[in-house]
């Protein structure tokens, strides 16, 4: 848009957003007005993209989660440098505020749990940037997941009101509503569309999120008969379907609601896709090549039998024809190896929601059982790989049997799937399994998160890296240039100051920008071993207390992450960390030497601030448990060394940047399994292990009478629900602490420290989501890039 159009639009949208004068209008209203202008600016490109994609095969990403974060900054960036500069000049003139000051008034869209949801958002961005015709589909949870409050050191969940001032980016399309039929009733699925503009392209892809509404939102008869609640109850119940991500499933009602979400999502999305092409009139070959669907984990796998059901019941295809289409169209990404995370549904629940789809599931079960028998599998093998067994439906099995391709998300993860967890399936379908290592978008996690470093990279190697991330490798030649490393160091320090300011403002904790920023941010989970990091901090505290005057490199230990509301041990870990913070931050003996910060309500916006200011990236999961990790990649591209185990994508990070430039520790799966490890024996032999366990009950740290610390101790030493110290925390602790001590030593030699950090950035090319998305496009979906003009 030209300058005059921007001026006109900025004023017009301001009048729409606020009844007050521009001077009096709120910052939030100004942010919304700017967002609407940006949407208008992309309007034409969006239409052109739609036209360009109509002609060819498109891919569709189905995910129950999108951890989007804020979009003002990244969308503005996607307009290109010239238009972005124009907007940054006009907004202060017209609105009396800097664009930079408006960013904070945009709500952070957190429609996801963690890595899996953020991956979906990164993939949408990468596809638009690479010109891949990819449509995203998801649910528009009115209250997101939940917002985390820390009260007396405990996590408390409250509703996430991301829509309270309206939806800044979503555009509702009532005219594209689809009906969704359940067993006993029908709902409306209303699409809300979000633009996904590519960087330095004209492609503007689309993310479509569904909202559930009642067919009849008001019952006049009931109202007239004084049943005021009953008159609107249908509406309230319908809207519950897209109220929150992951309703509490501790009771059957919650499980039913969760399954209804999945089914609602599947049917709405399939109806939307099916109305676009007339499948019946296509040749059989064309039908198979009209579309590719990627299922992000098992959450949308119910789309497979639902799709077959629609093709049969509503479009008149035979089961064989419908199955053949499904086997071409669907692909499934596996994100976990933790058995308890493999999704299963009781037949009774599915029957209550969609009995006709259940019938298709049974039919698929018979079909693949027959196929397995034909291929010579015995009855016990057939049973282990069945879709339905003993009244339970195994969603991963359903996905694997039907999907054209099944992928893991990092080399090690895929290898474990093929050689262990899903070996029987990989033997049956050797060509199905493949790896696509995850990636993250540099537009958000480097360009938007770290503008100072991005400018410096432009100066060092030109700006080509912004569209072709492989160019980042040119930085390798500069790693021994002192002026370059000095500038890198000065940028890191400025980012550390920026983070310190935000931490002081948000939590009132003063942190020292010259300390080591040692950061662990991710969902709180036993396998991610935040507790092990906590034990190290406790150990360091004891050392400081024993000798407060010894010269040390000050350290700031930063945690962030939410626990699942019903995951008591994870909540105990949060309390352990916040107790460390309470005791350590208030101890005058410690002073500046050690600070502990727990970032309340860690989200994508915090991630951007944290990864750009980190000195140490904590990636310390028990080997074999973290499928990939993507936080690790965000830190790496910002020039941070990884302190990590040989797990998930850490292995590939070490491979790219060299183990000698990182801090690798911990034993292999084989060593752990062969060790005959007994934590009780270990505590007798290893004072570090004993000190750690004792810290849970010796009274220094106080769990407020919740017995949470005793429960953590039991998990290590006297576990009633599994093996003691299932995640090998005490096993790896000594090695971990030794590695932390090495970090403290090495940090003193600044030149070599920052060279290593810089080197990691120079080696980060592989971890762009652009590489991942091109692998999906070429190896799985077979879709062509489309350059929109
Ligand atoms: C990247 C990201 C994650 C995933 O972090 P891991 O360390 O890979 O588990 C989770 N939450 C948010 C907000 C993120 O940005």
mmCIF file with all atom_site columns, C-alpha atoms in Angstrom, residues 70-250:
data_model
loop_
_atom_site.group_PDB
_atom_site.id
_atom_site.type_symbol
_atom_site.label_atom_id
_atom_site.label_alt_id
_atom_site.label_comp_id
_atom_site.label_asym_id
_atom_site.label_entity_id
_atom_site.label_seq_id
_atom_site.pdbx_PDB_ins_code
_atom_site.Cartn_x
_atom_site.Cartn_y
_atom_site.Cartn_z
_atom_site.occupancy
_atom_site.B_iso_or_equiv
_atom_site.pdbx_formal_charge
_atom_site.auth_seq_id
_atom_site.auth_comp_id
_atom_site.auth_asym_id
_atom_site.auth_atom_id
_atom_site.pdbx_PDB_model_num
ATOM 1   C CA . UNK A 1 70  ? 1.872   -12.408 18.988 1.00 0.00 ? 70  UNK A CA 1
ATOM 2   C CA . UNK A 1 71  ? 1.721   -11.485 15.328 1.00 0.00 ? 71  UNK A CA 1
ATOM 3   C CA . UNK A 1 72  ? 2.020   -7.692  15.057 1.00 0.00 ? 72  UNK A CA 1
ATOM 4   C CA . UNK A 1 73  ? 5.794   -7.655  14.885 1.00 0.00 ? 73  UNK A CA 1
ATOM 5   C CA . UNK A 1 74  ? 6.194   -10.648 12.589 1.00 0.00 ? 74  UNK A CA 1
ATOM 6   C CA . UNK A 1 75  ? 3.402   -9.604  10.212 1.00 0.00 ? 75  UNK A CA 1
ATOM 7   C CA . UNK A 1 76  ? 4.836   -6.102  10.010 1.00 0.00 ? 76  UNK A CA 1
ATOM 8   C CA . UNK A 1 77  ? 8.199   -7.649  9.253  1.00 0.00 ? 77  UNK A CA 1
ATOM 9   C CA . UNK A 1 78  ? 6.609   -9.743  6.508  1.00 0.00 ? 78  UNK A CA 1
ATOM 10  C CA . UNK A 1 79  ? 5.471   -6.586  4.714  1.00 0.00 ? 79  UNK A CA 1
ATOM 11  C CA . UNK A 1 80  ? 9.110   -6.124  3.786  1.00 0.00 ? 80  UNK A CA 1
ATOM 12  C CA . UNK A 1 81  ? 11.674  -3.569  4.956  1.00 0.00 ? 81  UNK A CA 1
ATOM 13  C CA . UNK A 1 82  ? 10.330  -0.592  2.959  1.00 0.00 ? 82  UNK A CA 1
ATOM 14  C CA . UNK A 1 83  ? 6.720   -0.864  4.040  1.00 0.00 ? 83  UNK A CA 1
ATOM 15  C CA . UNK A 1 84  ? 7.705   -1.728  7.609  1.00 0.00 ? 84  UNK A CA 1
ATOM 16  C CA . UNK A 1 85  ? 9.806   1.445   7.763  1.00 0.00 ? 85  UNK A CA 1
ATOM 17  C CA . UNK A 1 86  ? 6.889   3.465   6.403  1.00 0.00 ? 86  UNK A CA 1
ATOM 18  C CA . UNK A 1 87  ? 4.550   2.133   9.099  1.00 0.00 ? 87  UNK A CA 1
ATOM 19  C CA . UNK A 1 88  ? 7.118   2.770   11.824 1.00 0.00 ? 88  UNK A CA 1
ATOM 20  C CA . UNK A 1 89  ? 7.290   6.350   10.624 1.00 0.00 ? 89  UNK A CA 1
ATOM 21  C CA . UNK A 1 90  ? 3.533   6.911   10.280 1.00 0.00 ? 90  UNK A CA 1
ATOM 22  C CA . UNK A 1 91  ? 2.301   5.368   13.517 1.00 0.00 ? 91  UNK A CA 1
ATOM 23  C CA . UNK A 1 92  ? 4.066   7.858   15.818 1.00 0.00 ? 92  UNK A CA 1
ATOM 24  C CA . UNK A 1 93  ? 2.792   10.730  13.654 1.00 0.00 ? 93  UNK A CA 1
ATOM 25  C CA . UNK A 1 94  ? -0.803  9.542   13.602 1.00 0.00 ? 94  UNK A CA 1
ATOM 26  C CA . UNK A 1 95  ? -1.186  7.615   16.850 1.00 0.00 ? 95  UNK A CA 1
ATOM 27  C CA . UNK A 1 96  ? 1.373   9.435   18.994 1.00 0.00 ? 96  UNK A CA 1
ATOM 28  C CA . UNK A 1 97  ? 3.116   6.198   20.013 1.00 0.00 ? 97  UNK A CA 1
ATOM 29  C CA . UNK A 1 98  ? 5.986   4.114   18.756 1.00 0.00 ? 98  UNK A CA 1
ATOM 30  C CA . UNK A 1 99  ? 5.090   0.850   17.035 1.00 0.00 ? 99  UNK A CA 1
ATOM 31  C CA . UNK A 1 100 ? 7.470   -0.864  19.445 1.00 0.00 ? 100 UNK A CA 1
ATOM 32  C CA . UNK A 1 101 ? 5.317   0.286   22.376 1.00 0.00 ? 101 UNK A CA 1
ATOM 33  C CA . UNK A 1 102 ? 2.187   -1.181  20.826 1.00 0.00 ? 102 UNK A CA 1
ATOM 34  C CA . UNK A 1 103 ? 3.569   -4.717  20.632 1.00 0.00 ? 103 UNK A CA 1
ATOM 35  C CA . UNK A 1 104 ? 3.029   -5.283  24.319 1.00 0.00 ? 104 UNK A CA 1
ATOM 36  C CA . UNK A 1 105 ? -0.684  -4.637  24.054 1.00 0.00 ? 105 UNK A CA 1
ATOM 37  C CA . UNK A 1 106 ? -1.333  -7.553  21.780 1.00 0.00 ? 106 UNK A CA 1
ATOM 38  C CA . UNK A 1 107 ? -2.499  -10.709 23.562 1.00 0.00 ? 107 UNK A CA 1
ATOM 39  C CA . UNK A 1 108 ? -0.305  -13.790 23.120 1.00 0.00 ? 108 UNK A CA 1
ATOM 40  C CA . UNK A 1 109 ? -2.341  -16.459 21.308 1.00 0.00 ? 109 UNK A CA 1
ATOM 41  C CA . UNK A 1 110 ? -1.475  -19.649 23.173 1.00 0.00 ? 110 UNK A CA 1
ATOM 42  C CA . UNK A 1 111 ? -3.668  -22.327 21.624 1.00 0.00 ? 111 UNK A CA 1
ATOM 43  C CA . UNK A 1 112 ? -1.257  -25.100 22.424 1.00 0.00 ? 112 UNK A CA 1
ATOM 44  C CA . UNK A 1 113 ? 0.686   -26.845 25.145 1.00 0.00 ? 113 UNK A CA 1
ATOM 45  C CA . UNK A 1 114 ? 4.270   -26.594 24.060 1.00 0.00 ? 114 UNK A CA 1
ATOM 46  C CA . UNK A 1 115 ? 6.581   -27.868 21.363 1.00 0.00 ? 115 UNK A CA 1
ATOM 47  C CA . UNK A 1 116 ? 3.972   -29.655 19.243 1.00 0.00 ? 116 UNK A CA 1
ATOM 48  C CA . UNK A 1 117 ? 1.754   -26.583 18.988 1.00 0.00 ? 117 UNK A CA 1
ATOM 49  C CA . UNK A 1 118 ? 4.662   -24.233 18.401 1.00 0.00 ? 118 UNK A CA 1
ATOM 50  C CA . UNK A 1 119 ? 5.896   -26.560 15.652 1.00 0.00 ? 119 UNK A CA 1
ATOM 51  C CA . UNK A 1 120 ? 2.546   -26.190 13.881 1.00 0.00 ? 120 UNK A CA 1
ATOM 52  C CA . UNK A 1 121 ? 2.852   -22.396 14.040 1.00 0.00 ? 121 UNK A CA 1
ATOM 53  C CA . UNK A 1 122 ? 6.460   -22.489 12.785 1.00 0.00 ? 122 UNK A CA 1
ATOM 54  C CA . UNK A 1 123 ? 5.445   -24.780 9.911  1.00 0.00 ? 123 UNK A CA 1
ATOM 55  C CA . UNK A 1 124 ? 2.688   -22.404 8.829  1.00 0.00 ? 124 UNK A CA 1
ATOM 56  C CA . UNK A 1 125 ? 5.199   -19.562 8.689  1.00 0.00 ? 125 UNK A CA 1
ATOM 57  C CA . UNK A 1 126 ? 7.784   -21.638 6.847  1.00 0.00 ? 126 UNK A CA 1
ATOM 58  C CA . UNK A 1 127 ? 5.284   -22.889 4.257  1.00 0.00 ? 127 UNK A CA 1
ATOM 59  C CA . UNK A 1 128 ? 4.138   -19.343 3.434  1.00 0.00 ? 128 UNK A CA 1
ATOM 60  C CA . UNK A 1 129 ? 7.735   -18.180 3.155  1.00 0.00 ? 129 UNK A CA 1
ATOM 61  C CA . UNK A 1 130 ? 8.745   -21.066 0.906  1.00 0.00 ? 130 UNK A CA 1
ATOM 62  C CA . UNK A 1 131 ? 5.594   -20.789 -1.223 1.00 0.00 ? 131 UNK A CA 1
ATOM 63  C CA . UNK A 1 132 ? 4.276   -24.192 -0.203 1.00 0.00 ? 132 UNK A CA 1
ATOM 64  C CA . UNK A 1 133 ? 0.489   -24.365 -0.679 1.00 0.00 ? 133 UNK A CA 1
ATOM 65  C CA . UNK A 1 134 ? -0.335  -25.423 2.849  1.00 0.00 ? 134 UNK A CA 1
ATOM 66  C CA . UNK A 1 135 ? -3.577  -24.740 4.668  1.00 0.00 ? 135 UNK A CA 1
ATOM 67  C CA . UNK A 1 136 ? -3.662  -24.934 8.419  1.00 0.00 ? 136 UNK A CA 1
ATOM 68  C CA . UNK A 1 137 ? -6.686  -26.183 10.324 1.00 0.00 ? 137 UNK A CA 1
ATOM 69  C CA . UNK A 1 138 ? -7.302  -26.088 14.053 1.00 0.00 ? 138 UNK A CA 1
ATOM 70  C CA . UNK A 1 139 ? -9.720  -25.113 16.805 1.00 0.00 ? 139 UNK A CA 1
ATOM 71  C CA . UNK A 1 140 ? -10.263 -21.618 18.125 1.00 0.00 ? 140 UNK A CA 1
ATOM 72  C CA . UNK A 1 141 ? -10.258 -22.207 21.877 1.00 0.00 ? 141 UNK A CA 1
ATOM 73  C CA . UNK A 1 142 ? -11.996 -19.267 23.452 1.00 0.00 ? 142 UNK A CA 1
ATOM 74  C CA . UNK A 1 143 ? -9.924  -19.496 26.645 1.00 0.00 ? 143 UNK A CA 1
ATOM 75  C CA . UNK A 1 144 ? -6.737  -20.905 25.159 1.00 0.00 ? 144 UNK A CA 1
ATOM 76  C CA . UNK A 1 145 ? -5.066  -23.442 27.425 1.00 0.00 ? 145 UNK A CA 1
ATOM 77  C CA . UNK A 1 146 ? -4.800  -21.695 30.797 1.00 0.00 ? 146 UNK A CA 1
ATOM 78  C CA . UNK A 1 147 ? -2.828  -18.812 32.198 1.00 0.00 ? 147 UNK A CA 1
ATOM 79  C CA . UNK A 1 148 ? -0.398  -19.768 34.950 1.00 0.00 ? 148 UNK A CA 1
ATOM 80  C CA . UNK A 1 149 ? -0.340  -17.781 38.158 1.00 0.00 ? 149 UNK A CA 1
ATOM 81  C CA . UNK A 1 150 ? 2.215   -18.436 40.853 1.00 0.00 ? 150 UNK A CA 1
ATOM 82  C CA . UNK A 1 151 ? 0.668   -17.997 44.288 1.00 0.00 ? 151 UNK A CA 1
ATOM 83  C CA . UNK A 1 152 ? 2.807   -18.722 47.357 1.00 0.00 ? 152 UNK A CA 1
ATOM 84  C CA . UNK A 1 153 ? 5.093   -20.550 44.966 1.00 0.00 ? 153 UNK A CA 1
ATOM 85  C CA . UNK A 1 154 ? 2.376   -22.869 43.693 1.00 0.00 ? 154 UNK A CA 1
ATOM 86  C CA . UNK A 1 155 ? 0.960   -22.987 40.178 1.00 0.00 ? 155 UNK A CA 1
ATOM 87  C CA . UNK A 1 156 ? -2.655  -21.848 40.001 1.00 0.00 ? 156 UNK A CA 1
ATOM 88  C CA . UNK A 1 157 ? -4.553  -22.060 36.699 1.00 0.00 ? 157 UNK A CA 1
ATOM 89  C CA . UNK A 1 158 ? -6.873  -19.313 35.517 1.00 0.00 ? 158 UNK A CA 1
ATOM 90  C CA . UNK A 1 159 ? -8.659  -18.834 32.192 1.00 0.00 ? 159 UNK A CA 1
ATOM 91  C CA . UNK A 1 160 ? -6.558  -17.297 29.440 1.00 0.00 ? 160 UNK A CA 1
ATOM 92  C CA . UNK A 1 161 ? -8.636  -14.357 28.228 1.00 0.00 ? 161 UNK A CA 1
ATOM 93  C CA . UNK A 1 162 ? -6.860  -13.828 24.928 1.00 0.00 ? 162 UNK A CA 1
ATOM 94  C CA . UNK A 1 163 ? -10.084 -12.712 23.223 1.00 0.00 ? 163 UNK A CA 1
ATOM 95  C CA . UNK A 1 164 ? -11.364 -10.345 25.881 1.00 0.00 ? 164 UNK A CA 1
ATOM 96  C CA . UNK A 1 165 ? -10.839 -7.256  23.703 1.00 0.00 ? 165 UNK A CA 1
ATOM 97  C CA . UNK A 1 166 ? -11.890 -9.024  20.531 1.00 0.00 ? 166 UNK A CA 1
ATOM 98  C CA . UNK A 1 167 ? -9.897  -11.047 18.042 1.00 0.00 ? 167 UNK A CA 1
ATOM 99  C CA . UNK A 1 168 ? -7.116  -8.957  16.539 1.00 0.00 ? 168 UNK A CA 1
ATOM 100 C CA . UNK A 1 169 ? -6.436  -11.163 13.542 1.00 0.00 ? 169 UNK A CA 1
ATOM 101 C CA . UNK A 1 170 ? -9.246  -13.660 13.131 1.00 0.00 ? 170 UNK A CA 1
ATOM 102 C CA . UNK A 1 171 ? -11.915 -12.991 10.565 1.00 0.00 ? 171 UNK A CA 1
ATOM 103 C CA . UNK A 1 172 ? -15.195 -14.793 10.982 1.00 0.00 ? 172 UNK A CA 1
ATOM 104 C CA . UNK A 1 173 ? -16.862 -16.256 7.906  1.00 0.00 ? 173 UNK A CA 1
ATOM 105 C CA . UNK A 1 174 ? -20.479 -17.095 8.632  1.00 0.00 ? 174 UNK A CA 1
ATOM 106 C CA . UNK A 1 175 ? -21.044 -17.789 4.960  1.00 0.00 ? 175 UNK A CA 1
ATOM 107 C CA . UNK A 1 176 ? -18.587 -20.691 5.132  1.00 0.00 ? 176 UNK A CA 1
ATOM 108 C CA . UNK A 1 177 ? -20.167 -22.346 8.144  1.00 0.00 ? 177 UNK A CA 1
ATOM 109 C CA . UNK A 1 178 ? -20.385 -26.134 8.019  1.00 0.00 ? 178 UNK A CA 1
ATOM 110 C CA . UNK A 1 179 ? -22.801 -28.310 9.965  1.00 0.00 ? 179 UNK A CA 1
ATOM 111 C CA . UNK A 1 180 ? -21.224 -30.985 12.142 1.00 0.00 ? 180 UNK A CA 1
ATOM 112 C CA . UNK A 1 181 ? -23.424 -33.953 12.952 1.00 0.00 ? 181 UNK A CA 1
ATOM 113 C CA . UNK A 1 182 ? -23.023 -35.874 16.181 1.00 0.00 ? 182 UNK A CA 1
ATOM 114 C CA . UNK A 1 183 ? -25.060 -38.920 17.155 1.00 0.00 ? 183 UNK A CA 1
ATOM 115 C CA . UNK A 1 184 ? -27.890 -36.966 18.782 1.00 0.00 ? 184 UNK A CA 1
ATOM 116 C CA . UNK A 1 185 ? -27.472 -33.386 17.636 1.00 0.00 ? 185 UNK A CA 1
ATOM 117 C CA . UNK A 1 186 ? -25.903 -31.047 15.111 1.00 0.00 ? 186 UNK A CA 1
ATOM 118 C CA . UNK A 1 187 ? -23.630 -28.068 15.697 1.00 0.00 ? 187 UNK A CA 1
ATOM 119 C CA . UNK A 1 188 ? -22.374 -25.257 13.541 1.00 0.00 ? 188 UNK A CA 1
ATOM 120 C CA . UNK A 1 189 ? -18.659 -24.992 12.859 1.00 0.00 ? 189 UNK A CA 1
ATOM 121 C CA . UNK A 1 190 ? -17.832 -21.365 12.139 1.00 0.00 ? 190 UNK A CA 1
ATOM 122 C CA . UNK A 1 191 ? -14.458 -20.710 10.510 1.00 0.00 ? 191 UNK A CA 1
ATOM 123 C CA . UNK A 1 192 ? -12.195 -17.894 11.668 1.00 0.00 ? 192 UNK A CA 1
ATOM 124 C CA . UNK A 1 193 ? -9.383  -17.215 9.237  1.00 0.00 ? 193 UNK A CA 1
ATOM 125 C CA . UNK A 1 194 ? -5.939  -15.956 10.175 1.00 0.00 ? 194 UNK A CA 1
ATOM 126 C CA . UNK A 1 195 ? -3.448  -14.713 7.621  1.00 0.00 ? 195 UNK A CA 1
ATOM 127 C CA . UNK A 1 196 ? -0.025  -16.299 7.482  1.00 0.00 ? 196 UNK A CA 1
ATOM 128 C CA . UNK A 1 197 ? 2.141   -14.007 5.359  1.00 0.00 ? 197 UNK A CA 1
ATOM 129 C CA . UNK A 1 198 ? 5.427   -15.300 3.999  1.00 0.00 ? 198 UNK A CA 1
ATOM 130 C CA . UNK A 1 199 ? 8.575   -13.266 4.428  1.00 0.00 ? 199 UNK A CA 1
ATOM 131 C CA . UNK A 1 200 ? 9.710   -11.489 1.252  1.00 0.00 ? 200 UNK A CA 1
ATOM 132 C CA . UNK A 1 201 ? 7.153   -13.316 -0.868 1.00 0.00 ? 201 UNK A CA 1
ATOM 133 C CA . UNK A 1 202 ? 3.639   -12.461 -1.958 1.00 0.00 ? 202 UNK A CA 1
ATOM 134 C CA . UNK A 1 203 ? 2.314   -15.695 -0.541 1.00 0.00 ? 203 UNK A CA 1
ATOM 135 C CA . UNK A 1 204 ? -0.213  -15.251 2.205  1.00 0.00 ? 204 UNK A CA 1
ATOM 136 C CA . UNK A 1 205 ? -1.337  -18.650 3.465  1.00 0.00 ? 205 UNK A CA 1
ATOM 137 C CA . UNK A 1 206 ? -4.341  -19.276 5.632  1.00 0.00 ? 206 UNK A CA 1
ATOM 138 C CA . UNK A 1 207 ? -4.877  -20.767 9.045  1.00 0.00 ? 207 UNK A CA 1
ATOM 139 C CA . UNK A 1 208 ? -8.513  -21.669 9.626  1.00 0.00 ? 208 UNK A CA 1
ATOM 140 C CA . UNK A 1 209 ? -9.686  -22.209 13.207 1.00 0.00 ? 209 UNK A CA 1
ATOM 141 C CA . UNK A 1 210 ? -13.155 -23.535 13.996 1.00 0.00 ? 210 UNK A CA 1
ATOM 142 C CA . UNK A 1 211 ? -15.527 -22.295 16.634 1.00 0.00 ? 211 UNK A CA 1
ATOM 143 C CA . UNK A 1 212 ? -18.480 -24.443 17.755 1.00 0.00 ? 212 UNK A CA 1
ATOM 144 C CA . UNK A 1 213 ? -21.909 -22.870 17.995 1.00 0.00 ? 213 UNK A CA 1
ATOM 145 C CA . UNK A 1 214 ? -25.408 -24.182 18.486 1.00 0.00 ? 214 UNK A CA 1
ATOM 146 C CA . UNK A 1 215 ? -27.707 -24.534 15.497 1.00 0.00 ? 215 UNK A CA 1
ATOM 147 C CA . UNK A 1 216 ? -30.362 -22.800 17.547 1.00 0.00 ? 216 UNK A CA 1
ATOM 148 C CA . UNK A 1 217 ? -28.864 -20.471 20.079 1.00 0.00 ? 217 UNK A CA 1
ATOM 149 C CA . UNK A 1 218 ? -32.180 -19.516 21.596 1.00 0.00 ? 218 UNK A CA 1
ATOM 150 C CA . UNK A 1 219 ? -35.274 -21.603 22.398 1.00 0.00 ? 219 UNK A CA 1
ATOM 151 C CA . UNK A 1 220 ? -38.230 -19.257 22.279 1.00 0.00 ? 220 UNK A CA 1
ATOM 152 C CA . UNK A 1 221 ? -40.682 -21.787 23.686 1.00 0.00 ? 221 UNK A CA 1
ATOM 153 C CA . UNK A 1 222 ? -38.581 -22.443 26.745 1.00 0.00 ? 222 UNK A CA 1
ATOM 154 C CA . UNK A 1 223 ? -38.028 -18.756 27.327 1.00 0.00 ? 223 UNK A CA 1
ATOM 155 C CA . UNK A 1 224 ? -41.742 -18.110 27.062 1.00 0.00 ? 224 UNK A CA 1
ATOM 156 C CA . UNK A 1 225 ? -42.355 -20.837 29.636 1.00 0.00 ? 225 UNK A CA 1
ATOM 157 C CA . UNK A 1 226 ? -40.029 -19.096 32.103 1.00 0.00 ? 226 UNK A CA 1
ATOM 158 C CA . UNK A 1 227 ? -37.174 -21.586 31.567 1.00 0.00 ? 227 UNK A CA 1
ATOM 159 C CA . UNK A 1 228 ? -34.575 -18.861 31.069 1.00 0.00 ? 228 UNK A CA 1
ATOM 160 C CA . UNK A 1 229 ? -31.599 -21.121 31.608 1.00 0.00 ? 229 UNK A CA 1
ATOM 161 C CA . UNK A 1 230 ? -32.990 -23.864 29.393 1.00 0.00 ? 230 UNK A CA 1
ATOM 162 C CA . UNK A 1 231 ? -33.635 -21.321 26.649 1.00 0.00 ? 231 UNK A CA 1
ATOM 163 C CA . UNK A 1 232 ? -29.900 -20.700 26.193 1.00 0.00 ? 232 UNK A CA 1
ATOM 164 C CA . UNK A 1 233 ? -28.440 -23.967 27.468 1.00 0.00 ? 233 UNK A CA 1
ATOM 165 C CA . UNK A 1 234 ? -28.010 -25.486 24.026 1.00 0.00 ? 234 UNK A CA 1
ATOM 166 C CA . UNK A 1 235 ? -25.835 -22.564 23.106 1.00 0.00 ? 235 UNK A CA 1
ATOM 167 C CA . UNK A 1 236 ? -23.679 -22.819 26.229 1.00 0.00 ? 236 UNK A CA 1
ATOM 168 C CA . UNK A 1 237 ? -23.178 -26.554 25.754 1.00 0.00 ? 237 UNK A CA 1
ATOM 169 C CA . UNK A 1 238 ? -22.267 -26.161 22.105 1.00 0.00 ? 238 UNK A CA 1
ATOM 170 C CA . UNK A 1 239 ? -19.758 -23.462 22.857 1.00 0.00 ? 239 UNK A CA 1
ATOM 171 C CA . UNK A 1 240 ? -18.099 -25.669 25.480 1.00 0.00 ? 240 UNK A CA 1
ATOM 172 C CA . UNK A 1 241 ? -16.686 -27.737 22.608 1.00 0.00 ? 241 UNK A CA 1
ATOM 173 C CA . UNK A 1 242 ? -14.249 -24.980 21.710 1.00 0.00 ? 242 UNK A CA 1
ATOM 174 C CA . UNK A 1 243 ? -13.979 -23.416 25.169 1.00 0.00 ? 243 UNK A CA 1
ATOM 175 C CA . UNK A 1 244 ? -10.592 -24.718 26.323 1.00 0.00 ? 244 UNK A CA 1
ATOM 176 C CA . UNK A 1 245 ? -7.709  -26.846 25.109 1.00 0.00 ? 245 UNK A CA 1
ATOM 177 C CA . UNK A 1 246 ? -7.544  -30.133 26.996 1.00 0.00 ? 246 UNK A CA 1
ATOM 178 C CA . UNK A 1 247 ? -10.503 -30.091 29.322 1.00 0.00 ? 247 UNK A CA 1
ATOM 179 C CA . UNK A 1 248 ? -9.755  -31.889 32.569 1.00 0.00 ? 248 UNK A CA 1
ATOM 180 C CA . UNK A 1 249 ? -10.128 -35.551 31.633 1.00 0.00 ? 249 UNK A CA 1
ATOM 181 C CA . UNK A 1 250 ? -9.993  -36.963 35.139 1.00 0.00 ? 250 UNK A CA 1
#
